[in-house]
Amino acid sequence: MRLAAAAVALAMAVTACAPSATTSADSGKITLSVWGWGPEANYDKMFAEYEKLHPGIDVDARSFTTATEYDTILSTGLAGDSGPDLAWLRAGANLQPLVEAGRLLPLDTKDVPGLAAYDEKVLRYAKGDKDGKVYGVPFAVQTLQVIYNKKIFADNGLTPPKTYADMISAADKLKARGIVPFAFGGKDDWMLPIVAGIFGTAHWGGDAFIADVKAKRKKFADPRFVEGIDQLNKLKPYFPDDVAGVSYTDAQILFSSGKAAMFPGGLWELNFFGEHAKDVELGVFTPPAPEGEGVMPGFTDGSYGVNVKTRHKAEALKFAAWLASKDYGQLYTDTLRIFSAVPGVTPKDPLLNEVSATFAQHGGTYFMNEFAYGNPTSATVFSKALQEMMLGRISAEEAAEQLDKSVATWL
C-alpha cells in the first residue's frame, strides 16, 4: 500500500490516483484508490489488514489533511475521470452536492450487508435527502466535550467540575496562577459553533430545542439559545489573550505544551494529543449547565462512498462491505481513539469507555450539523456571525438572528 501526503497542488492531486491506472501489470494486483483526510500512518495500519485478507488487492490511500483542500480536490476528481475508487465523504448536508451531481454509487444491503445493522440515526447522515438512498458506509461518531490535563488539575487541587460555579471557580484559580484555563481560538471560524455547542447545548435544551426550530415552533433568537452562544463571551476572560486572533493550531499547541489546562473540542483530539502530547494524561468532562446537568453533543462524522465511475465496482463494493464489518469497526476505534459508527464495537481505551458511558446517559445532537444547508450554508453564515460576536462587533442576539435569517432561506 502506498500513501501520499496532501502537500501537492490540485492538478497533481486529481491525476495522481486515477482509476484508469489501477491494475499493476507487474504484480497482477488490482489497486483500489481511496481518498480521505487525517494522519497517513492510520490508513497504513488499517488498510494493510484488508490487503492481508485479500492478497490480490492493493489499497492505495491518499490523505488530504486540509478540509477545504480535500473538498475541492474530491469534487474535482469525482467530476472527471481521475477520481478515487472510494472516498471519505462529508455527512448530511455536506454530502448532498455529490449525491445530486450523480457522483456516487448507491449502496444496499445486498452488496454491503453490514448496513442492515446500523442505527438509523447514524445511517441517515449517509443518505440522499431527496431519494433516501444510502451513499456511504458511516465510519465515525464524534462527541464534543472538554479535554483536560490531569496533572495540571491535580497540581492545582482541582477535579472535573460538577456545577457551573465549580467550572468558573477552577478557571479563576488557573488564571491566577498564570495558566490559560481554556485553549481556544476564534481565528478559524469553523471551530466557533463547535465550542458554542460544547458550552451552550444544555442552556438551550439540546434535542428538544432543535426539534422545535425544525418544526418552526421556535427560532434561534430564543433567549435560551442566545444565552447558550453568549457563553463564548462570558468565558472570554478564560480564553487566551486576543482570542479572535488565535488559530486552531495555536490552541492545540497551548494545550500540548502544558500552558493551558483545558481544550474544548472533538473526540478526534484524543488521537492528536496522544501523538503530540505523549506526556500529558488526558481526562474529559462535559461542562455543567447553570441549572442541571450538562449535555454532550455528538454527530456522525462522514462515510466511505464509492465513485460511480470506478472501474473496479465489484472490488470496491467488497471493500465497502469490509468497512461496514465489526472487524473494521474495532480496528478503526482502536487505531484512532474515536467511536466507530459500526454497531457492536466496544472501545478498549479506558478514556473512550468513559466518554461512551457519558454520551449514552447525557448525549445530544450537535446542532450545527442539522442546520448546514443553504448557499452559503447556514453553518458558514453562523460561523462568521460568531466570529463577529467574539470581536465585539455584534451581540449574541444579533448572531442568532443572522442564523435565523439564513435558515429561513431553506427550511
PDB file of N, CA and C in Angstrom, residues 39-40 53 56 108 113 116 155 163-164 172 205 217 266 291-292 364 376 379:
ATOM      1  N   PRO A  39      -4.071  11.705   9.557  1.00  0.00           N
ATOM      2  CA  PRO A  39      -2.708  11.174   9.575  1.00  0.00           C
ATOM      3  C   PRO A  39      -2.565   9.920   8.707  1.00  0.00           C
ATOM      4  N   GLU A  40      -1.553   9.917   7.867  1.00  0.00           N
ATOM      5  CA  GLU A  40      -1.411   8.838   6.897  1.00  0.00           C
ATOM      6  C   GLU A  40      -1.071   7.493   7.521  1.00  0.00           C
ATOM      7  N   LEU A  53      -5.899  -9.992   4.029  1.00  0.00           N
ATOM      8  CA  LEU A  53      -7.028 -10.892   3.791  1.00  0.00           C
ATOM      9  C   LEU A  53      -7.295 -11.100   2.310  1.00  0.00           C
ATOM     10  N   GLY A  56      -4.824 -10.200  -3.572  1.00  0.00           N
ATOM     11  CA  GLY A  56      -4.914  -9.680  -4.934  1.00  0.00           C
ATOM     12  C   GLY A  56      -5.276  -8.211  -5.008  1.00  0.00           C
ATOM     13  N   ASP A 108     -26.532  -0.806  -1.077  1.00  0.00           N
ATOM     14  CA  ASP A 108     -27.640  -1.518  -0.448  1.00  0.00           C
ATOM     15  C   ASP A 108     -27.098  -2.705   0.330  1.00  0.00           C
ATOM     16  N   PRO A 113     -23.762  -5.937   3.360  1.00  0.00           N
ATOM     17  CA  PRO A 113     -24.707  -6.487   4.344  1.00  0.00           C
ATOM     18  C   PRO A 113     -24.680  -5.774   5.699  1.00  0.00           C
ATOM     19  N   ALA A 116     -27.303  -3.160   7.274  1.00  0.00           N
ATOM     20  CA  ALA A 116     -28.581  -3.538   7.885  1.00  0.00           C
ATOM     21  C   ALA A 116     -28.568  -3.373   9.401  1.00  0.00           C
ATOM     22  N   ASP A 155      -2.192  19.197  40.326  1.00  0.00           N
ATOM     23  CA  ASP A 155      -1.223  20.126  40.920  1.00  0.00           C
ATOM     24  C   ASP A 155      -1.908  21.359  41.504  1.00  0.00           C
ATOM     25  N   THR A 163     -20.546  21.470  38.955  1.00  0.00           N
ATOM     26  CA  THR A 163     -21.513  22.551  38.743  1.00  0.00           C
ATOM     27  C   THR A 163     -20.874  23.638  37.881  1.00  0.00           C
ATOM     28  N   TYR A 164     -21.708  24.497  37.358  1.00  0.00           N
ATOM     29  CA  TYR A 164     -21.217  25.621  36.557  1.00  0.00           C
ATOM     30  C   TYR A 164     -20.316  26.519  37.404  1.00  0.00           C
ATOM     31  N   ASP A 172     -10.896  30.522  37.352  1.00  0.00           N
ATOM     32  CA  ASP A 172     -10.320  31.665  38.062  1.00  0.00           C
ATOM     33  C   ASP A 172      -9.004  31.275  38.744  1.00  0.00           C
ATOM     34  N   GLY A 205     -31.381  23.555  25.646  1.00  0.00           N
ATOM     35  CA  GLY A 205     -32.293  22.427  25.772  1.00  0.00           C
ATOM     36  C   GLY A 205     -32.046  21.277  24.808  1.00  0.00           C
ATOM     37  N   ARG A 217     -41.547  26.056  15.648  1.00  0.00           N
ATOM     38  CA  ARG A 217     -42.195  26.496  16.884  1.00  0.00           C
ATOM     39  C   ARG A 217     -41.325  27.527  17.614  1.00  0.00           C
ATOM     40  N   GLY A 266     -13.384  18.204  19.856  1.00  0.00           N
ATOM     41  CA  GLY A 266     -13.975  16.926  19.491  1.00  0.00           C
ATOM     42  C   GLY A 266     -13.163  15.736  19.963  1.00  0.00           C
ATOM     43  N   GLU A 291     -28.065  25.429  35.522  1.00  0.00           N
ATOM     44  CA  GLU A 291     -29.105  24.656  36.207  1.00  0.00           C
ATOM     45  C   GLU A 291     -29.144  23.267  35.590  1.00  0.00           C
ATOM     46  N   GLY A 292     -28.872  22.253  36.375  1.00  0.00           N
ATOM     47  CA  GLY A 292     -28.941  20.888  35.879  1.00  0.00           C
ATOM     48  C   GLY A 292     -27.634  20.405  35.277  1.00  0.00           C
ATOM     49  N   GLY A 364     -26.427  14.330  23.234  1.00  0.00           N
ATOM     50  CA  GLY A 364     -27.374  15.098  22.445  1.00  0.00           C
ATOM     51  C   GLY A 364     -26.844  15.259  21.030  1.00  0.00           C
ATOM     52  N   PRO A 376     -24.936  30.662   0.703  1.00  0.00           N
ATOM     53  CA  PRO A 376     -23.972  29.919   1.516  1.00  0.00           C
ATOM     54  C   PRO A 376     -24.680  29.151   2.623  1.00  0.00           C
ATOM     55  N   ALA A 379     -24.291  27.006   8.235  1.00  0.00           N
ATOM     56  CA  ALA A 379     -23.102  26.785   9.075  1.00  0.00           C
ATOM     57  C   ALA A 379     -22.050  27.842   8.787  1.00  0.00           C
TER      58      ALA A 379
END
